[in-house]
Short mmCIF file of C-alpha atoms in Angstrom, two decimals:
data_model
loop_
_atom_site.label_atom_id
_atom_site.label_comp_id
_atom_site.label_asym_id
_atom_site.label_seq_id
_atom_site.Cartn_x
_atom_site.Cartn_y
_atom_site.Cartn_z
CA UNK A 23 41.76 9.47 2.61
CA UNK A 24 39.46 12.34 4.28
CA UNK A 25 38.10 13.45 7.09
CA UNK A 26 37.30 16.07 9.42
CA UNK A 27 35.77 17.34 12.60
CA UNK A 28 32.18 16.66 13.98
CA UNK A 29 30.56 19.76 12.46
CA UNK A 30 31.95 19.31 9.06
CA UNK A 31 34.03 23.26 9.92
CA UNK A 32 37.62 21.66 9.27
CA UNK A 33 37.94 19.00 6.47
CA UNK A 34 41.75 17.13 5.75
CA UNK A 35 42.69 15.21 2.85
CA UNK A 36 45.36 12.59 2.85
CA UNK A 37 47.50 11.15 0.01
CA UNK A 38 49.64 8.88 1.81
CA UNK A 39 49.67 5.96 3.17
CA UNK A 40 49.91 6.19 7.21
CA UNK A 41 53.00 5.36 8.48
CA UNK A 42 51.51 3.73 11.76
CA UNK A 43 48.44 3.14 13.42
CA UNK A 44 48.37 2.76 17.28
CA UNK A 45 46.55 3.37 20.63
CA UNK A 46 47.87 5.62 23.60
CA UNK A 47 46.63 4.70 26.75
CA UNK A 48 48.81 7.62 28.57
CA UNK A 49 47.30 9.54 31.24
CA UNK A 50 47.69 12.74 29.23
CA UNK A 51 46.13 10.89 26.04
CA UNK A 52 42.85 9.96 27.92
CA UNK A 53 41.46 13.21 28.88
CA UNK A 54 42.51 14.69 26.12
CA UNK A 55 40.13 12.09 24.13
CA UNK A 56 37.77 11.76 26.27
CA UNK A 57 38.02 8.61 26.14
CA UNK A 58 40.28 5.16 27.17
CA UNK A 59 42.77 6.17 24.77
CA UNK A 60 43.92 7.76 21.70
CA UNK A 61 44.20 6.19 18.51
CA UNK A 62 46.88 7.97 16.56
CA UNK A 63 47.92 7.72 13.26
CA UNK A 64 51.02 9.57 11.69
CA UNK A 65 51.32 10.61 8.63
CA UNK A 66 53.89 12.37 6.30
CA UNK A 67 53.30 15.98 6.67
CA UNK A 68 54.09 16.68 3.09
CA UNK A 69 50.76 14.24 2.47
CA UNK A 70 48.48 15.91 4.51
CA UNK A 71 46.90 19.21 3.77
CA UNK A 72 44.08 21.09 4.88
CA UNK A 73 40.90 21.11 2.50
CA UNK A 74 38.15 23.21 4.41
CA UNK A 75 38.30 25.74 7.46
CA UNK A 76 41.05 26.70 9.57
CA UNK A 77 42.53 24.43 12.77
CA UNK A 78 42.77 26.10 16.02
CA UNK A 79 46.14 25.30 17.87
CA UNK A 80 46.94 24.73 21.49
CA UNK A 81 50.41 25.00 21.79
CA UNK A 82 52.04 23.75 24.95
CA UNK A 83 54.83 20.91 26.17
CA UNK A 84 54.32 17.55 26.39
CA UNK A 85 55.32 15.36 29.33
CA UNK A 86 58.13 14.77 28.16
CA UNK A 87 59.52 18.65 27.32
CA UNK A 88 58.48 18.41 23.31
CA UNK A 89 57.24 21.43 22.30
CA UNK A 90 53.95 20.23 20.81
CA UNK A 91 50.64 21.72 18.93
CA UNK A 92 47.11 20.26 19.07
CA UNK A 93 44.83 21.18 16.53
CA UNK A 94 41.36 21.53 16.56
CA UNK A 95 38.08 22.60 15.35
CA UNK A 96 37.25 25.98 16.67
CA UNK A 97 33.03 25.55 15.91
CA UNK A 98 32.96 22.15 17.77
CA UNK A 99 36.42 21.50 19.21
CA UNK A 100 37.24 18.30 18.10
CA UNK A 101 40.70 17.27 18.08
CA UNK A 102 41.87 16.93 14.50
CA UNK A 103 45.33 16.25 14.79
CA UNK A 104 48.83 17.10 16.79
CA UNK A 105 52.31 18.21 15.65
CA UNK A 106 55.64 18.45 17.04
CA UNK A 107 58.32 20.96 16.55
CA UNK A 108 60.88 18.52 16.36
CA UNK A 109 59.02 15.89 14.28
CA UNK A 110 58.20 18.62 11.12
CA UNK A 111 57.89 15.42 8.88
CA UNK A 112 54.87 13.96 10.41
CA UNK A 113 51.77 14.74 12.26
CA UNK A 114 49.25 12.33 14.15
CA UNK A 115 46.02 12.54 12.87
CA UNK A 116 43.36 10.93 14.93
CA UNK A 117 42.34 8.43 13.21
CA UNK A 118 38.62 8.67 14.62
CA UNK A 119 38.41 12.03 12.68
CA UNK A 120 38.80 9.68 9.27
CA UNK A 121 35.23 10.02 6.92
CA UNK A 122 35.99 5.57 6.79
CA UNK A 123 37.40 3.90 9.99
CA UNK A 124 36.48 0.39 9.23
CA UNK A 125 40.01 -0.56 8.09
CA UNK A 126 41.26 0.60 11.31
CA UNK A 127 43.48 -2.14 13.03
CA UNK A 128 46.42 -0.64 15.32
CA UNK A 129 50.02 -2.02 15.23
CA UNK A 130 50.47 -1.33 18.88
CA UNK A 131 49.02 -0.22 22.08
CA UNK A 132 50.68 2.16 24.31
CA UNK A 133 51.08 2.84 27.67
CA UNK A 134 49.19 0.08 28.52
CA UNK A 135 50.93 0.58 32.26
CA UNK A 136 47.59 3.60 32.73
CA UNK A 137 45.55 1.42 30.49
CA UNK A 138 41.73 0.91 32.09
CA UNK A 139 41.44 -2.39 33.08
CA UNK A 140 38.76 -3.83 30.69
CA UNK A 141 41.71 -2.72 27.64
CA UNK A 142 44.34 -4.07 28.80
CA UNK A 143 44.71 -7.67 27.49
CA UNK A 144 46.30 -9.12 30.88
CA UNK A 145 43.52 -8.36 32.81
CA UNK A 146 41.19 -9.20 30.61
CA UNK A 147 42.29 -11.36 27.22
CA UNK A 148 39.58 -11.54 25.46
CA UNK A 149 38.37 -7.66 25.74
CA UNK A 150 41.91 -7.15 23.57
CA UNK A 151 40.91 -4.41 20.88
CA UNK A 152 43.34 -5.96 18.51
CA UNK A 153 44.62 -9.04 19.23
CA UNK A 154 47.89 -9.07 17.26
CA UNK A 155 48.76 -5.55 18.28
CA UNK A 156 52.22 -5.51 20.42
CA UNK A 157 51.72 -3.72 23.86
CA UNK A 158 53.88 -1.37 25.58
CA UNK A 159 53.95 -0.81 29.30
CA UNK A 160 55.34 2.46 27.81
CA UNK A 161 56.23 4.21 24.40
CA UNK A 162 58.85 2.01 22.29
CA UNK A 163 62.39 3.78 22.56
CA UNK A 164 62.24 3.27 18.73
CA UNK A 165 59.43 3.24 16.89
CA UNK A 166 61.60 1.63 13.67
CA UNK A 167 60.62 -1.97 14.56
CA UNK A 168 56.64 -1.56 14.88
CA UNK A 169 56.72 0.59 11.57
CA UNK A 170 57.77 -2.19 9.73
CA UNK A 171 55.72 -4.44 11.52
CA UNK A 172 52.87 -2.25 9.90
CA UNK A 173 54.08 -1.98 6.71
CA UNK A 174 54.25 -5.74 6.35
CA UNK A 175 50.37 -5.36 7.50
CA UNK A 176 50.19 -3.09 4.19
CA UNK A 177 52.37 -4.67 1.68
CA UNK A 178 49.67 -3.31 -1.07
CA UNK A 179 51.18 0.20 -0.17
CA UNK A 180 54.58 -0.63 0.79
CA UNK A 181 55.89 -2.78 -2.22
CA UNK A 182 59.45 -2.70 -1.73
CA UNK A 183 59.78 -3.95 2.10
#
């Protein structure tokens, strides 16, 4: 998989499969999108490497104390991806940033508590982005159960569940 920011500045190749796809509809997540939510996507960090330019970081904590890095485009500031200090095996790539989205289909929404209304799907059911996605009022305390719940989405790339 590739991708990259708007201005074509910062380009990212990818050679594994993602390990999740979901939305965050967190108060911190919107902003920071510009948008109703986030759609994140981890990946193994040892699968992901930089192919053009040079990320810009923001370092700072998240709400919940991690110390955390978003990275960015310096030439057009789009938001390429985040990492975590204590998560140095993965990195969420936003999956909007990918050159071909059209196989996008989360495993989950999040935060769906701060969700706009027209998202979330008990407000209004049929404006669901993706139907079969599990929703959390919150994050998941483990994320264990809706990984494997999207590697049984995969099974072309995850032979041996």
């Amino acid at each position: 998989m590739t991708g990259g920011c708007s201005c074509g500045a910062v380009r990212y190749e990818i050679t594994s499969f993602p390990l999740l796809l979901y939305t965050c509809n967190c108060t911190n997540c919107q902003p920071a999108s510009g948008s109703a939510f986030a759609l994140n996507m981890p990946v193994a960090t040892k699968g992901f490497r930089i192919a053009k330019g040079e990320p810009k970081g923001w370092h700072h904590l998240s709400p919940s104390g991690a110390e955390v890095a978003s990275w960015f485009c310096g030439d057009c500031g789009a938001r390429i991806y985040g990492s975590r200090k204590s998560r140095p095996e993965s990195m969420n790539v936003r999956a909007g940033t990918l050159d071909d989205t059209s196989w996008l289909t989360p495993a989950a929404h999040m935060f769906m508590r701060s969700a706009q209304p027209w998202v979330a799907p008990w407000v209004a059911p049929r404006a669901s982005p993706a139907a079969d996605a599990e929703c959390h009022e919150v994050g998941p305390d483990d994320f264990r159960p809706l990984a494997k719940k999207w590697r049984a989405m995969w099974p072309e790339f995850f032979p041996d569940e």
